[in-house]
PDB file of C-alpha atoms in Angstrom:
ATOM      1  CA  UNK A   1      25.770  36.203  18.416  1.00 63.00           C
ATOM      2  CA  UNK A   2      26.069  33.653  15.554  1.00 84.00           C
ATOM      3  CA  UNK A   3      23.616  30.712  15.502  1.00 88.00           C
ATOM      4  CA  UNK A   4      23.637  27.761  13.211  1.00 85.00           C
ATOM      5  CA  UNK A   5      23.174  24.040  12.784  1.00 85.00           C
ATOM      6  CA  UNK A   6      25.859  21.690  12.151  1.00 91.00           C
ATOM      7  CA  UNK A   7      25.054  18.314  10.352  1.00 94.00           C
ATOM      8  CA  UNK A   8      27.064  15.106  11.299  1.00 96.00           C
ATOM      9  CA  UNK A   9      27.915  13.328   8.099  1.00 97.00           C
ATOM     10  CA  UNK A  10      29.205  10.314   9.933  1.00 97.00           C
ATOM     11  CA  UNK A  11      26.111   9.913  11.922  1.00 98.00           C
ATOM     12  CA  UNK A  12      23.778  10.118   8.955  1.00 98.00           C
ATOM     13  CA  UNK A  13      25.766   7.439   7.222  1.00 98.00           C
ATOM     14  CA  UNK A  14      25.982   5.352  10.331  1.00 98.00           C
ATOM     15  CA  UNK A  15      22.071   5.489  10.626  1.00 98.00           C
ATOM     16  CA  UNK A  16      21.663   4.506   6.931  1.00 98.00           C
ATOM     17  CA  UNK A  17      24.110   1.552   7.365  1.00 97.00           C
ATOM     18  CA  UNK A  18      22.383   0.392  10.557  1.00 97.00           C
ATOM     19  CA  UNK A  19      19.310  -0.245   8.567  1.00 96.00           C
ATOM     20  CA  UNK A  20      21.078  -1.603   5.445  1.00 96.00           C
ATOM     21  CA  UNK A  21      22.863  -4.006   7.674  1.00 95.00           C
ATOM     22  CA  UNK A  22      19.523  -5.732   9.014  1.00 93.00           C
ATOM     23  CA  UNK A  23      18.188  -6.130   5.360  1.00 93.00           C
ATOM     24  CA  UNK A  24      18.670  -8.777   2.857  1.00 92.00           C
ATOM     25  CA  UNK A  25      20.846  -7.496  -0.027  1.00 90.00           C
ATOM     26  CA  UNK A  26      18.018  -7.495  -2.479  1.00 92.00           C
ATOM     27  CA  UNK A  27      15.801  -5.031  -0.483  1.00 95.00           C
ATOM     28  CA  UNK A  28      16.366  -1.447  -1.415  1.00 96.00           C
ATOM     29  CA  UNK A  29      16.057   1.363   1.030  1.00 97.00           C
ATOM     30  CA  UNK A  30      13.884   4.427  -0.093  1.00 98.00           C
ATOM     31  CA  UNK A  31      15.481   7.410   1.686  1.00 98.00           C
ATOM     32  CA  UNK A  32      12.536   9.622   2.664  1.00 98.00           C
ATOM     33  CA  UNK A  33      13.733  13.174   2.125  1.00 98.00           C
ATOM     34  CA  UNK A  34      10.345  14.925   1.794  1.00 97.00           C
ATOM     35  CA  UNK A  35       9.474  18.164   3.479  1.00 96.00           C
ATOM     36  CA  UNK A  36      12.992  19.556   3.009  1.00 97.00           C
ATOM     37  CA  UNK A  37      14.608  16.258   4.471  1.00 97.00           C
ATOM     38  CA  UNK A  38      12.428  16.532   7.547  1.00 95.00           C
ATOM     39  CA  UNK A  39      13.712  20.045   7.995  1.00 94.00           C
ATOM     40  CA  UNK A  40      17.457  19.153   7.929  1.00 95.00           C
ATOM     41  CA  UNK A  41      18.055  20.430   4.484  1.00 96.00           C
ATOM     42  CA  UNK A  42      17.265  18.586   1.329  1.00 98.00           C
ATOM     43  CA  UNK A  43      20.351  19.491  -0.543  1.00 98.00           C
ATOM     44  CA  UNK A  44      22.726  18.696   2.372  1.00 97.00           C
ATOM     45  CA  UNK A  45      21.057  15.302   3.143  1.00 98.00           C
ATOM     46  CA  UNK A  46      21.017  14.153  -0.455  1.00 98.00           C
ATOM     47  CA  UNK A  47      24.548  15.193  -1.018  1.00 98.00           C
ATOM     48  CA  UNK A  48      25.612  13.282   2.054  1.00 98.00           C
ATOM     49  CA  UNK A  49      23.607  10.144   1.308  1.00 98.00           C
ATOM     50  CA  UNK A  50      24.003   9.885  -2.338  1.00 98.00           C
ATOM     51  CA  UNK A  51      27.123   7.642  -2.352  1.00 96.00           C
ATOM     52  CA  UNK A  52      25.274   4.923  -0.544  1.00 97.00           C
ATOM     53  CA  UNK A  53      21.610   5.579  -1.104  1.00 97.00           C
ATOM     54  CA  UNK A  54      19.426   3.207  -3.263  1.00 97.00           C
ATOM     55  CA  UNK A  55      16.638   5.749  -3.920  1.00 98.00           C
ATOM     56  CA  UNK A  56      14.824   8.808  -2.558  1.00 98.00           C
ATOM     57  CA  UNK A  57      11.101   9.752  -1.820  1.00 98.00           C
ATOM     58  CA  UNK A  58       9.982  13.409  -2.016  1.00 98.00           C
ATOM     59  CA  UNK A  59       6.683  15.259  -1.920  1.00 96.00           C
ATOM     60  CA  UNK A  60       6.771  17.824  -4.685  1.00 97.00           C
ATOM     61  CA  UNK A  61       8.281  18.639  -8.143  1.00 97.00           C
ATOM     62  CA  UNK A  62      10.214  21.403  -6.471  1.00 97.00           C
ATOM     63  CA  UNK A  63      11.934  18.834  -4.188  1.00 98.00           C
ATOM     64  CA  UNK A  64      12.336  16.491  -7.221  1.00 98.00           C
ATOM     65  CA  UNK A  65      14.165  19.365  -9.006  1.00 98.00           C
ATOM     66  CA  UNK A  66      16.548  19.820  -5.989  1.00 98.00           C
ATOM     67  CA  UNK A  67      17.301  16.134  -5.908  1.00 98.00           C
ATOM     68  CA  UNK A  68      17.893  15.973  -9.668  1.00 98.00           C
ATOM     69  CA  UNK A  69      20.507  18.834  -9.232  1.00 97.00           C
ATOM     70  CA  UNK A  70      22.549  16.414  -7.093  1.00 97.00           C
ATOM     71  CA  UNK A  71      21.558  12.797  -8.009  1.00 98.00           C
ATOM     72  CA  UNK A  72      20.438  10.701 -10.958  1.00 97.00           C
ATOM     73  CA  UNK A  73      19.148   7.861  -8.629  1.00 98.00           C
ATOM     74  CA  UNK A  74      15.462   6.856  -8.655  1.00 98.00           C
ATOM     75  CA  UNK A  75      13.062   9.196  -6.892  1.00 98.00           C
ATOM     76  CA  UNK A  76       9.430   8.365  -5.813  1.00 98.00           C
ATOM     77  CA  UNK A  77       7.243  11.304  -5.625  1.00 98.00           C
ATOM     78  CA  UNK A  78       4.412  10.764  -3.080  1.00 96.00           C
ATOM     79  CA  UNK A  79       1.906  13.540  -3.911  1.00 94.00           C
ATOM     80  CA  UNK A  80      -0.440  13.380  -6.853  1.00 94.00           C
ATOM     81  CA  UNK A  81       0.659  16.293  -9.115  1.00 95.00           C
ATOM     82  CA  UNK A  82      -1.469  18.699 -11.021  1.00 93.00           C
ATOM     83  CA  UNK A  83      -1.339  18.316 -14.721  1.00 92.00           C
ATOM     84  CA  UNK A  84       1.071  21.179 -15.446  1.00 91.00           C
ATOM     85  CA  UNK A  85       3.615  19.663 -13.060  1.00 96.00           C
ATOM     86  CA  UNK A  86       3.404  16.055 -14.277  1.00 96.00           C
ATOM     87  CA  UNK A  87       5.118  17.179 -17.718  1.00 93.00           C
ATOM     88  CA  UNK A  88       8.062  18.613 -15.821  1.00 95.00           C
ATOM     89  CA  UNK A  89       8.236  15.518 -13.537  1.00 97.00           C
ATOM     90  CA  UNK A  90       8.297  13.213 -16.588  1.00 96.00           C
ATOM     91  CA  UNK A  91      11.226  15.310 -18.062  1.00 94.00           C
ATOM     92  CA  UNK A  92      13.133  15.267 -14.817  1.00 96.00           C
ATOM     93  CA  UNK A  93      12.438  11.424 -14.341  1.00 96.00           C
ATOM     94  CA  UNK A  94      10.761   9.958 -11.294  1.00 97.00           C
ATOM     95  CA  UNK A  95       8.628   7.129 -10.033  1.00 98.00           C
ATOM     96  CA  UNK A  96       4.935   8.172  -9.522  1.00 98.00           C
ATOM     97  CA  UNK A  97       2.820   7.153  -6.501  1.00 97.00           C
ATOM     98  CA  UNK A  98      -0.797   6.273  -7.979  1.00 96.00           C
ATOM     99  CA  UNK A  99      -3.678   6.783  -5.453  1.00 94.00           C
ATOM    100  CA  UNK A 100      -6.575   7.045  -8.012  1.00 93.00           C
ATOM    101  CA  UNK A 101      -7.721   5.463 -11.160  1.00 93.00           C
ATOM    102  CA  UNK A 102      -8.104   9.072 -12.642  1.00 94.00           C
ATOM    103  CA  UNK A 103      -4.604   9.916 -11.855  1.00 95.00           C
ATOM    104  CA  UNK A 104      -3.364   6.736 -13.437  1.00 95.00           C
ATOM    105  CA  UNK A 105      -5.229   7.426 -16.592  1.00 94.00           C
ATOM    106  CA  UNK A 106      -4.018  11.013 -16.685  1.00 95.00           C
ATOM    107  CA  UNK A 107      -0.313   9.900 -16.275  1.00 95.00           C
ATOM    108  CA  UNK A 108      -0.665   7.278 -19.078  1.00 94.00           C
ATOM    109  CA  UNK A 109      -2.079   9.850 -21.366  1.00 93.00           C
ATOM    110  CA  UNK A 110       0.739  12.356 -20.641  1.00 92.00           C
ATOM    111  CA  UNK A 111       3.425   9.668 -20.828  1.00 93.00           C
ATOM    112  CA  UNK A 112       2.394   9.013 -24.485  1.00 90.00           C
ATOM    113  CA  UNK A 113       4.021  12.298 -25.328  1.00 86.00           C
ATOM    114  CA  UNK A 114       7.425  11.283 -23.908  1.00 85.00           C
ATOM    115  CA  UNK A 115       9.989   8.802 -24.827  1.00 81.00           C
ATOM    116  CA  UNK A 116      10.607   7.235 -21.357  1.00 82.00           C
ATOM    117  CA  UNK A 117       7.894   5.184 -19.715  1.00 91.00           C
ATOM    118  CA  UNK A 118       7.504   6.284 -16.039  1.00 95.00           C
ATOM    119  CA  UNK A 119       7.506   3.733 -13.218  1.00 96.00           C
ATOM    120  CA  UNK A 120       4.534   3.690 -10.881  1.00 97.00           C
ATOM    121  CA  UNK A 121       3.846   2.546  -7.395  1.00 97.00           C
ATOM    122  CA  UNK A 122       0.188   1.808  -6.724  1.00 95.00           C
ATOM    123  CA  UNK A 123      -0.870   3.017  -3.377  1.00 95.00           C
ATOM    124  CA  UNK A 124      -3.450   0.735  -1.523  1.00 93.00           C
ATOM    125  CA  UNK A 125      -5.601   2.366   1.157  1.00 90.00           C
ATOM    126  CA  UNK A 126      -5.310  -0.455   3.800  1.00 79.00           C
ATOM    127  CA  UNK A 127      -7.892   1.209   6.033  1.00 73.00           C
ATOM    128  CA  UNK A 128      -5.592   4.097   6.745  1.00 69.00           C
ATOM    129  CA  UNK A 129      -8.100   6.522   5.131  1.00 63.00           C
ATOM    130  CA  UNK A 130      -5.707   8.961   3.887  1.00 71.00           C
ATOM    131  CA  UNK A 131      -5.166   8.143   0.290  1.00 79.00           C
ATOM    132  CA  UNK A 132      -4.922   5.239  -2.146  1.00 88.00           C
ATOM    133  CA  UNK A 133      -6.872   2.681  -4.024  1.00 90.00           C
ATOM    134  CA  UNK A 134      -9.481   0.570  -2.486  1.00 89.00           C
ATOM    135  CA  UNK A 135      -9.434  -3.175  -3.037  1.00 89.00           C
ATOM    136  CA  UNK A 136     -12.692  -3.146  -5.003  1.00 89.00           C
ATOM    137  CA  UNK A 137     -11.099  -0.511  -7.354  1.00 90.00           C
ATOM    138  CA  UNK A 138      -8.114  -2.814  -8.172  1.00 87.00           C
ATOM    139  CA  UNK A 139     -10.111  -4.957 -10.639  1.00 82.00           C
ATOM    140  CA  UNK A 140     -10.565  -1.987 -12.766  1.00 83.00           C
ATOM    141  CA  UNK A 141      -6.882  -1.459 -12.993  1.00 87.00           C
ATOM    142  CA  UNK A 142      -5.716  -3.848 -15.690  1.00 84.00           C
ATOM    143  CA  UNK A 143      -1.957  -2.902 -16.423  1.00 82.00           C
ATOM    144  CA  UNK A 144      -2.534  -4.007 -19.995  1.00 84.00           C
ATOM    145  CA  UNK A 145      -4.728  -1.051 -20.561  1.00 87.00           C
ATOM    146  CA  UNK A 146      -1.898   1.374 -19.644  1.00 91.00           C
ATOM    147  CA  UNK A 147       0.832   0.746 -22.299  1.00 89.00           C
ATOM    148  CA  UNK A 148       2.811   3.734 -21.561  1.00 92.00           C
ATOM    149  CA  UNK A 149       3.829   3.284 -17.962  1.00 93.00           C
ATOM    150  CA  UNK A 150       5.658   0.584 -16.146  1.00 95.00           C
ATOM    151  CA  UNK A 151       3.941  -0.917 -13.026  1.00 95.00           C
ATOM    152  CA  UNK A 152       6.743  -1.491 -10.454  1.00 96.00           C
ATOM    153  CA  UNK A 153       5.144  -2.040  -7.121  1.00 96.00           C
ATOM    154  CA  UNK A 154       2.135  -2.112  -4.810  1.00 95.00           C
ATOM    155  CA  UNK A 155       2.446  -0.346  -1.448  1.00 94.00           C
ATOM    156  CA  UNK A 156       0.635   0.931   1.566  1.00 92.00           C
ATOM    157  CA  UNK A 157       1.187   2.716   5.022  1.00 87.00           C
ATOM    158  CA  UNK A 158       0.723   1.390   8.547  1.00 82.00           C
ATOM    159  CA  UNK A 159      -1.636   3.444  10.483  1.00 72.00           C
ATOM    160  CA  UNK A 160       0.097   3.052  13.889  1.00 68.00           C
ATOM    161  CA  UNK A 161       3.846   4.072  14.089  1.00 63.00           C
ATOM    162  CA  UNK A 162       4.491   4.925  17.647  1.00 62.00           C
ATOM    163  CA  UNK A 163       3.118   2.428  20.077  1.00 63.00           C
ATOM    164  CA  UNK A 164       2.780  -1.185  19.137  1.00 62.00           C
ATOM    165  CA  UNK A 165       2.065  -2.630  22.661  1.00 62.00           C
ATOM    166  CA  UNK A 166      -1.586  -2.978  22.062  1.00 59.00           C
ATOM    167  CA  UNK A 167      -1.714  -2.790  18.351  1.00 62.00           C
ATOM    168  CA  UNK A 168      -2.972  -5.538  16.398  1.00 68.00           C
ATOM    169  CA  UNK A 169      -4.104  -3.650  13.393  1.00 74.00           C
ATOM    170  CA  UNK A 170      -0.774  -4.117  11.485  1.00 76.00           C
ATOM    171  CA  UNK A 171      -1.917  -7.793  10.655  1.00 79.00           C
ATOM    172  CA  UNK A 172      -5.049  -6.525   9.335  1.00 82.00           C
ATOM    173  CA  UNK A 173      -3.396  -3.943   6.991  1.00 85.00           C
ATOM    174  CA  UNK A 174      -0.790  -6.702   6.038  1.00 85.00           C
ATOM    175  CA  UNK A 175      -3.571  -8.857   4.946  1.00 88.00           C
ATOM    176  CA  UNK A 176      -5.294  -6.111   2.767  1.00 88.00           C
ATOM    177  CA  UNK A 177      -1.901  -5.590   0.992  1.00 90.00           C
ATOM    178  CA  UNK A 178      -1.643  -9.306   0.411  1.00 91.00           C
ATOM    179  CA  UNK A 179      -5.069  -9.471  -1.131  1.00 92.00           C
ATOM    180  CA  UNK A 180      -4.173  -6.489  -3.495  1.00 91.00           C
ATOM    181  CA  UNK A 181      -1.075  -8.441  -4.520  1.00 90.00           C
ATOM    182  CA  UNK A 182      -3.133 -11.530  -4.934  1.00 92.00           C
ATOM    183  CA  UNK A 183      -5.592  -9.702  -7.343  1.00 90.00           C
ATOM    184  CA  UNK A 184      -2.660  -8.722  -9.562  1.00 90.00           C
ATOM    185  CA  UNK A 185      -1.129 -12.177  -9.368  1.00 90.00           C
ATOM    186  CA  UNK A 186      -4.335 -13.664 -10.708  1.00 89.00           C
ATOM    187  CA  UNK A 187      -4.094 -11.168 -13.635  1.00 87.00           C
ATOM    188  CA  UNK A 188      -0.717 -12.614 -14.328  1.00 86.00           C
ATOM    189  CA  UNK A 189       1.318  -9.564 -12.908  1.00 88.00           C
ATOM    190  CA  UNK A 190       4.080 -10.015 -10.229  1.00 88.00           C
ATOM    191  CA  UNK A 191       4.618  -6.638  -8.750  1.00 92.00           C
ATOM    192  CA  UNK A 192       7.094  -5.578  -6.115  1.00 94.00           C
ATOM    193  CA  UNK A 193       5.671  -4.358  -2.765  1.00 94.00           C
ATOM    194  CA  UNK A 194       6.463  -2.277   0.298  1.00 94.00           C
ATOM    195  CA  UNK A 195       4.686  -1.211   3.471  1.00 91.00           C
ATOM    196  CA  UNK A 196       7.542  -1.084   6.118  1.00 90.00           C
ATOM    197  CA  UNK A 197       8.865   2.201   7.411  1.00 91.00           C
ATOM    198  CA  UNK A 198      11.142   3.229  10.196  1.00 93.00           C
ATOM    199  CA  UNK A 199       8.791   2.154  13.238  1.00 90.00           C
ATOM    200  CA  UNK A 200       7.707  -1.223  11.803  1.00 88.00           C
ATOM    201  CA  UNK A 201      11.165  -2.081  10.739  1.00 91.00           C
ATOM    202  CA  UNK A 202      12.556  -1.175  14.203  1.00 93.00           C
ATOM    203  CA  UNK A 203       9.991  -3.349  16.052  1.00 88.00           C
ATOM    204  CA  UNK A 204       9.133  -6.120  13.726  1.00 84.00           C
ATOM    205  CA  UNK A 205      12.412  -6.312  11.538  1.00 83.00           C
ATOM    206  CA  UNK A 206      11.870  -7.109   7.765  1.00 78.00           C
ATOM    207  CA  UNK A 207       8.985  -9.142   6.397  1.00 70.00           C
ATOM    208  CA  UNK A 208       8.922  -9.797   2.769  1.00 81.00           C
ATOM    209  CA  UNK A 209       9.015  -6.364   1.155  1.00 91.00           C
ATOM    210  CA  UNK A 210      11.137  -5.409  -1.855  1.00 94.00           C
ATOM    211  CA  UNK A 211      11.656  -1.862  -0.529  1.00 96.00           C
ATOM    212  CA  UNK A 212      11.502  -0.228   2.881  1.00 96.00           C
ATOM    213  CA  UNK A 213      10.852   3.427   3.476  1.00 96.00           C
ATOM    214  CA  UNK A 214      13.114   4.968   6.042  1.00 96.00           C
ATOM    215  CA  UNK A 215      12.520   8.466   7.079  1.00 96.00           C
ATOM    216  CA  UNK A 216      12.806   9.387  10.853  1.00 95.00           C
ATOM    217  CA  UNK A 217      15.399   6.758  11.376  1.00 96.00           C
ATOM    218  CA  UNK A 218      17.882   8.205   8.968  1.00 97.00           C
ATOM    219  CA  UNK A 219      17.881  11.404  11.105  1.00 97.00           C
ATOM    220  CA  UNK A 220      18.474   9.419  14.322  1.00 97.00           C
ATOM    221  CA  UNK A 221      14.805   9.712  15.496  1.00 95.00           C
ATOM    222  CA  UNK A 222      13.077   7.002  17.366  1.00 95.00           C
ATOM    223  CA  UNK A 223       9.333   7.815  16.651  1.00 91.00           C
ATOM    224  CA  UNK A 224       8.327   7.209  20.238  1.00 89.00           C
ATOM    225  CA  UNK A 225       9.863   6.016  23.569  1.00 91.00           C
ATOM    226  CA  UNK A 226       8.141   2.622  23.105  1.00 89.00           C
ATOM    227  CA  UNK A 227       9.900   2.137  19.775  1.00 90.00           C
ATOM    228  CA  UNK A 228      13.243   3.174  21.253  1.00 92.00           C
ATOM    229  CA  UNK A 229      13.042   0.740  24.192  1.00 92.00           C
ATOM    230  CA  UNK A 230      11.930  -2.133  21.792  1.00 91.00           C
ATOM    231  CA  UNK A 231      14.048  -1.303  18.868  1.00 93.00           C
ATOM    232  CA  UNK A 232      16.159  -3.907  16.928  1.00 93.00           C
ATOM    233  CA  UNK A 233      18.698  -1.037  16.336  1.00 95.00           C
ATOM    234  CA  UNK A 234      19.844   0.366  19.566  1.00 95.00           C
ATOM    235  CA  UNK A 235      22.365   2.928  18.345  1.00 96.00           C
ATOM    236  CA  UNK A 236      20.666   5.306  15.996  1.00 97.00           C
ATOM    237  CA  UNK A 237      22.620   8.496  16.383  1.00 97.00           C
ATOM    238  CA  UNK A 238      21.424  12.257  16.335  1.00 95.00           C
ATOM    239  CA  UNK A 239      22.636  13.971  13.052  1.00 96.00           C
ATOM    240  CA  UNK A 240      22.830  17.587  14.069  1.00 91.00           C
ATOM    241  CA  UNK A 241      23.676  20.026  16.809  1.00 89.00           C
ATOM    242  CA  UNK A 242      22.599  23.630  17.288  1.00 88.00           C
ATOM    243  CA  UNK A 243      25.701  25.908  17.804  1.00 88.00           C
ATOM    244  CA  UNK A 244      25.522  29.387  19.129  1.00 89.00           C
ATOM    245  CA  UNK A 245      28.716  31.491  19.332  1.00 85.00           C
ATOM    246  CA  UNK A 246      28.479  34.333  21.841  1.00 84.00           C
ATOM    247  CA  UNK A 247      30.907  37.171  21.475  1.00 77.00           C
ATOM    248  CA  UNK A 248      31.600  39.782  24.243  1.00 69.00           C
TER     249      UNK A 248
END
């Protein structure tokens, strides 16, 4: 018996273009390919998407290396890296997610030793409680103090991603992100921002983000039955089939 998984290239591209079609041209899609592209195979998925993708997001230096073997497009690395891995990430080239002032300082110090200034996305903890900077910490983050990095954007995560029927918390989180943006605007810095992911985009459509992060939707997955029924995109397609060949 021979068992394997077949990926459907056309369906993967279809799903990407379904999201791209609903977005203004200026908004870039961050293709979330962390965790081995949700288990579908990082090398295979990036190879298929690279002709259309704007950029990628991964979780580790190992995943960054894999993407760099295929693509020169921007890659956001979500996880905060230990010091020994930051040096390699800087060499490979990536955008860094910043969830603490200490990590920002460490990256700035290590970036002084390289010729390319890395871009950073400041992660805001909009009451999600998982990671990120609190609003009261932001006043301590003056970009003028970090000369060796480029501040690209501010971003956060919605805490509810499956059932929006009774959820009013998105508005609270949107307001926290707006307040974070306002803090930097008053300092004279106009950063990009992003919070939308698959579920929020399918339910609410685009707001005023500069990026959207699409993970599950790329792979034809509606995060819940509620999202499927209320989705603005009705034809996300499955991207794989499990094949078993039985011989007698």
